[in-house]
mmCIF file of C-alpha atoms in Angstrom:
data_model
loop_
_atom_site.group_PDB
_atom_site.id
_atom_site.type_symbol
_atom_site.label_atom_id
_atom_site.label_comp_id
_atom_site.label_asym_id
_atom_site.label_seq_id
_atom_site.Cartn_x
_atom_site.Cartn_y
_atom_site.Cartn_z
ATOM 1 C CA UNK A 1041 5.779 72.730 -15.670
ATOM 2 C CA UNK A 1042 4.790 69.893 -18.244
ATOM 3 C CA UNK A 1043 1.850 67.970 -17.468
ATOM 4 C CA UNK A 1044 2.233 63.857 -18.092
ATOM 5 C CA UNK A 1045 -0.141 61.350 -17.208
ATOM 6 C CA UNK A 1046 0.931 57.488 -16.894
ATOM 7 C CA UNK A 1047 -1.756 55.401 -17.694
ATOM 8 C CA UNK A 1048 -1.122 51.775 -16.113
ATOM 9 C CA UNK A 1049 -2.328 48.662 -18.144
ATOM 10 C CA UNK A 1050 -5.785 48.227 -17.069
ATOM 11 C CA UNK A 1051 -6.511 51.143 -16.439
ATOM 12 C CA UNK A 1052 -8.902 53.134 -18.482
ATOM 13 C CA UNK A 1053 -7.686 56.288 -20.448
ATOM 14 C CA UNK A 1054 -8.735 59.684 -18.847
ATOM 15 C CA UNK A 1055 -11.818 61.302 -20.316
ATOM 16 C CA UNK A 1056 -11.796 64.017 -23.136
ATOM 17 C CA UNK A 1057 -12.236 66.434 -20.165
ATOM 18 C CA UNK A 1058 -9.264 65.667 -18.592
ATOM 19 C CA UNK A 1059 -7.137 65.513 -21.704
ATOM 20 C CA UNK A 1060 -8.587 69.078 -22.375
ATOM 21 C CA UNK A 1061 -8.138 70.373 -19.188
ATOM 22 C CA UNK A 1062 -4.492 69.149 -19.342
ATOM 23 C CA UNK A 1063 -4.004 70.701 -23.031
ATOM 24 C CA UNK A 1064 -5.218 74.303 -22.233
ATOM 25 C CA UNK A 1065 -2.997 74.035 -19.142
ATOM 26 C CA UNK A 1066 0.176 73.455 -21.225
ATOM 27 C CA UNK A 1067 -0.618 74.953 -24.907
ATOM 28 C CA UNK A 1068 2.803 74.490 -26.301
ATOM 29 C CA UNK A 1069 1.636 71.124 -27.689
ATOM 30 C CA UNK A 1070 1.387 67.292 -26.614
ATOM 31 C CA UNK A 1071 1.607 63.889 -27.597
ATOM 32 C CA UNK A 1072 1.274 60.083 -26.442
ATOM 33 C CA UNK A 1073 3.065 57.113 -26.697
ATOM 34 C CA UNK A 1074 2.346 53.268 -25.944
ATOM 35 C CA UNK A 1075 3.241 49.573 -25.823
ATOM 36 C CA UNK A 1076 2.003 47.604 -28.678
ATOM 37 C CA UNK A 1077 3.508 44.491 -29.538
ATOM 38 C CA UNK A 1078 6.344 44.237 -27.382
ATOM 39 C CA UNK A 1079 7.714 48.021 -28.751
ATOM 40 C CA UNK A 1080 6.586 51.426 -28.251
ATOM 41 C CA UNK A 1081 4.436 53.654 -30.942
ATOM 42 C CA UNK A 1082 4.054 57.412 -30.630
ATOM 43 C CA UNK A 1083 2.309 60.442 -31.894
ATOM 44 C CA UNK A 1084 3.386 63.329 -30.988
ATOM 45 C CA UNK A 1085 3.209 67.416 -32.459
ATOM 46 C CA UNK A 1086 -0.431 67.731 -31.645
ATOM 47 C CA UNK A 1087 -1.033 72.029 -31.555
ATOM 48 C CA UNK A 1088 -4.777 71.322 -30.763
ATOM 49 C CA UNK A 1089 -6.138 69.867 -28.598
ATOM 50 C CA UNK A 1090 -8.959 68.123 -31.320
ATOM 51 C CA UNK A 1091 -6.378 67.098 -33.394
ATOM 52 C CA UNK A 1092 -4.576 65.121 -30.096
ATOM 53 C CA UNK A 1093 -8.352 63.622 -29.248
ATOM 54 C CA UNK A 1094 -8.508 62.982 -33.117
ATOM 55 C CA UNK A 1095 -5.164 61.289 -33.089
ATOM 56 C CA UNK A 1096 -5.894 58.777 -29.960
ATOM 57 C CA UNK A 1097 -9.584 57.957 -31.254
ATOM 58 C CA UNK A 1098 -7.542 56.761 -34.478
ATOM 59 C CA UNK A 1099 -5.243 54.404 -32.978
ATOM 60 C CA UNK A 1100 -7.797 53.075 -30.763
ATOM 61 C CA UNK A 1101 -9.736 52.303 -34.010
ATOM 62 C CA UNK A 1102 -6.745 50.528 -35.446
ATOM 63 C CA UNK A 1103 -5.759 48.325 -32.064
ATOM 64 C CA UNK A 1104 -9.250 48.481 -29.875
ATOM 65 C CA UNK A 1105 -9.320 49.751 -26.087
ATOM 66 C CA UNK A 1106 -6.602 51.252 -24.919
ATOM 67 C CA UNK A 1107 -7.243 50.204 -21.365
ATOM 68 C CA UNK A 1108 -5.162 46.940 -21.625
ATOM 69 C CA UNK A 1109 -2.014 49.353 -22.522
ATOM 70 C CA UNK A 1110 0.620 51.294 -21.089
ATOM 71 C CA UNK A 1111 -0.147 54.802 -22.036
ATOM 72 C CA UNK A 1112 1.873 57.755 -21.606
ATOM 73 C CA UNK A 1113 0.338 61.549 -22.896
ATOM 74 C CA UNK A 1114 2.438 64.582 -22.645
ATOM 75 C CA UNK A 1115 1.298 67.966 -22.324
ATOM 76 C CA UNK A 1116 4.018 70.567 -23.075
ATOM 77 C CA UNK A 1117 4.798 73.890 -21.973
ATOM 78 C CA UNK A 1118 8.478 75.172 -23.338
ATOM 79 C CA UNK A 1119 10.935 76.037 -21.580
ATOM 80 C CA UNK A 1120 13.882 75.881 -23.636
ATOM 81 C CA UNK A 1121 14.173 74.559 -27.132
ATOM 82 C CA UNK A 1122 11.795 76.090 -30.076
ATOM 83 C CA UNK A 1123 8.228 75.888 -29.137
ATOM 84 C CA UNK A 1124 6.473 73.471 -32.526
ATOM 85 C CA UNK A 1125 5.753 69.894 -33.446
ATOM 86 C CA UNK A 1126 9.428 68.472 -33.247
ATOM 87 C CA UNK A 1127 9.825 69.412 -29.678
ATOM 88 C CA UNK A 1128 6.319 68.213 -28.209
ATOM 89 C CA UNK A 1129 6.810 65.064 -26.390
ATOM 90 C CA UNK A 1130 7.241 61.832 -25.977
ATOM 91 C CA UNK A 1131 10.235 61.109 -27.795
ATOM 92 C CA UNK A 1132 11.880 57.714 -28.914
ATOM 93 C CA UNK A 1133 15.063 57.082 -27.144
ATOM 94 C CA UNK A 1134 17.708 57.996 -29.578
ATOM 95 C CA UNK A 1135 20.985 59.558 -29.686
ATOM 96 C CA UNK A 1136 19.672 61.055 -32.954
ATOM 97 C CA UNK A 1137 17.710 64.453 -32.863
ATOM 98 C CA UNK A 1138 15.892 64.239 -36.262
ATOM 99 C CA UNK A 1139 14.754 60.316 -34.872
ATOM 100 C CA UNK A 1140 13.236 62.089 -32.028
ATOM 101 C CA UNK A 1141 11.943 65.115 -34.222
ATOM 102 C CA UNK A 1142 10.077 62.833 -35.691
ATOM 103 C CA UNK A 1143 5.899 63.073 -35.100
ATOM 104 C CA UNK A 1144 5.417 59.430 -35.665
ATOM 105 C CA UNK A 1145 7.578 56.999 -34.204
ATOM 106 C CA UNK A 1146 8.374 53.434 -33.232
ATOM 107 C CA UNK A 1147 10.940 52.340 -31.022
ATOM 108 C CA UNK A 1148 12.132 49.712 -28.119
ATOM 109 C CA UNK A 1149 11.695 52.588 -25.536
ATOM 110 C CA UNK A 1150 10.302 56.134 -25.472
ATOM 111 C CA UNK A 1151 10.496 58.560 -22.706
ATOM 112 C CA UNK A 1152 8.706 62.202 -21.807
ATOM 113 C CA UNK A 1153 10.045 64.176 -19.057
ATOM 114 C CA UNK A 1154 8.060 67.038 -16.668
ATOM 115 C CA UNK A 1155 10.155 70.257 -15.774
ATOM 116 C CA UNK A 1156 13.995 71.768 -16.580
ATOM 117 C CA UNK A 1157 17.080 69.633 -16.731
ATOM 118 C CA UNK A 1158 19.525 72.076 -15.197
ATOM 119 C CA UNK A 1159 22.564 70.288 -17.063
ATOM 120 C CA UNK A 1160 21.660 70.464 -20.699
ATOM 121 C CA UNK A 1161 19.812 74.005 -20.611
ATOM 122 C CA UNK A 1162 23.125 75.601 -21.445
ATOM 123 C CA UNK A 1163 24.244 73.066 -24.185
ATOM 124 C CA UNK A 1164 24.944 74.594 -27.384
ATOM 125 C CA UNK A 1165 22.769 71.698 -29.283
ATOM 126 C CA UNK A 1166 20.048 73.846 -27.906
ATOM 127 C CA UNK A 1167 20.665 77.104 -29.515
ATOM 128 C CA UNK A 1168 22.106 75.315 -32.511
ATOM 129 C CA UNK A 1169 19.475 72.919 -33.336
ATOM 130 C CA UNK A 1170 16.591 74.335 -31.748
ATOM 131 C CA UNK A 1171 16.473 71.232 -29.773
ATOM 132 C CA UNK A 1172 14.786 71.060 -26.019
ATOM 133 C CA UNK A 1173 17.044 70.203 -22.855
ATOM 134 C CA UNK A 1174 14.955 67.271 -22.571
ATOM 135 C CA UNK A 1175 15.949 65.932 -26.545
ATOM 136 C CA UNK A 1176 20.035 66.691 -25.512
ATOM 137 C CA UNK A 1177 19.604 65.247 -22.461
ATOM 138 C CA UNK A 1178 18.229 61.822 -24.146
ATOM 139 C CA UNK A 1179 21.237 62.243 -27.125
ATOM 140 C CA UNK A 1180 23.853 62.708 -24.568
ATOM 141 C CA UNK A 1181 23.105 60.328 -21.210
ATOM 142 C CA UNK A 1182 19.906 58.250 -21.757
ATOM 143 C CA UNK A 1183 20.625 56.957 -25.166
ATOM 144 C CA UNK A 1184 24.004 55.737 -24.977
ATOM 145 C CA UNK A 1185 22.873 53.853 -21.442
ATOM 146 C CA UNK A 1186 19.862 52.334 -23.203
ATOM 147 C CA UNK A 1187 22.042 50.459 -25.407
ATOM 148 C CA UNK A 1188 23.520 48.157 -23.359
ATOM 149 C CA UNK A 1189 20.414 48.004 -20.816
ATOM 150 C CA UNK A 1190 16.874 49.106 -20.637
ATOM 151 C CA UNK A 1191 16.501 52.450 -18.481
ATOM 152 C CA UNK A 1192 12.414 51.360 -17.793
ATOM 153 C CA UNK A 1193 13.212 48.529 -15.067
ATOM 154 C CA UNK A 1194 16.986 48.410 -14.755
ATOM 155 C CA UNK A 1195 17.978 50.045 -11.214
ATOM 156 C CA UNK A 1196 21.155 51.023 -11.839
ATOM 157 C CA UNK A 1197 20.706 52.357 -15.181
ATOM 158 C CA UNK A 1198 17.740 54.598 -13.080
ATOM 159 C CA UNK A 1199 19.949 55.421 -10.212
ATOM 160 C CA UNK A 1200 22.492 57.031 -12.913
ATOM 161 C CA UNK A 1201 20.248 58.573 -14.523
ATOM 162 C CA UNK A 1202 18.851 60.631 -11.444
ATOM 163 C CA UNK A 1203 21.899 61.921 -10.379
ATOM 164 C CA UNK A 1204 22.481 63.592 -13.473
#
């Protein structure tokens, strides 16, 4: 199963040990995303784990201390869907596969998911497009609810979303 770690705000990252530990646990790539500005930047598609380390060393160059962010890191193992950069999480929520292909992103919301969605493992988009059931299940039921309310702290949105 994928590995995801939720940083809080104020909260320090996790150490370079943990990020490794986390990355040779689930090889099939990883990526981050975080608030910035009142939106949400990601980086995803990272193969190694120095290029990840590399990647998050950058931004925090660019912005400062990541502690005072929300920060969410993905570690990937694939279960359905091709195994490269495009399918490595976090994605921006999108109804559009090649927006959530993308390996550099910025969006009003961004989600990563740990395990199997049962109901989009069989879709054809995933055979067809090389796409994971975790990118059709964000085209097909989290994108089109995100557009008239936002999934991250709307119940009911949430509640609709679990049953599915």
């Amino acid at each position: 199963m994928c590995i995801i770690i939720a940083k809080p705000i104020n909260v320090a990252m996790p150490s370079e040990e943990i990020i490794r530990n986390c990355f040779f646990s689930n090889p099939h790539g990883a990526g981050f995303m975080l608030n910035y500005n009142g939106l949400v930047y990601g980086f995803k598609g990272f193969m190694h784990v120095e290029h990840l380390i590399d990647a998050i060393k950058q931004v925090e160059k660019q912005i400062g201390d990541l502690t005072p962010r929300g920060v969410v890191l993905h570690f990937r193992i694939g279960t359905h869907g091709n195994n490269d950069q495009a399918n490595t999480h976090p994605f921006p929520l999108s109804a559009d596969y090649e927006d959530m292909k993308k390996l550099q992103w910025v969006a009003r919301q961004g989600f990563a998911h740990n395990g199997i969605i049962t109901k989009t493992t069989r879709h054809p988009d995933v055979e067809l497009y090389g796409v994971s059931d975790t990118m059709v299940f964000g085209k097909l039921f989290a994108a089109p609810i995100a557009g008239w309310t936002n999934i991250a702290t709307d119940q009911d949105a949430l509640n609709v979303l679990d049953v599915i």
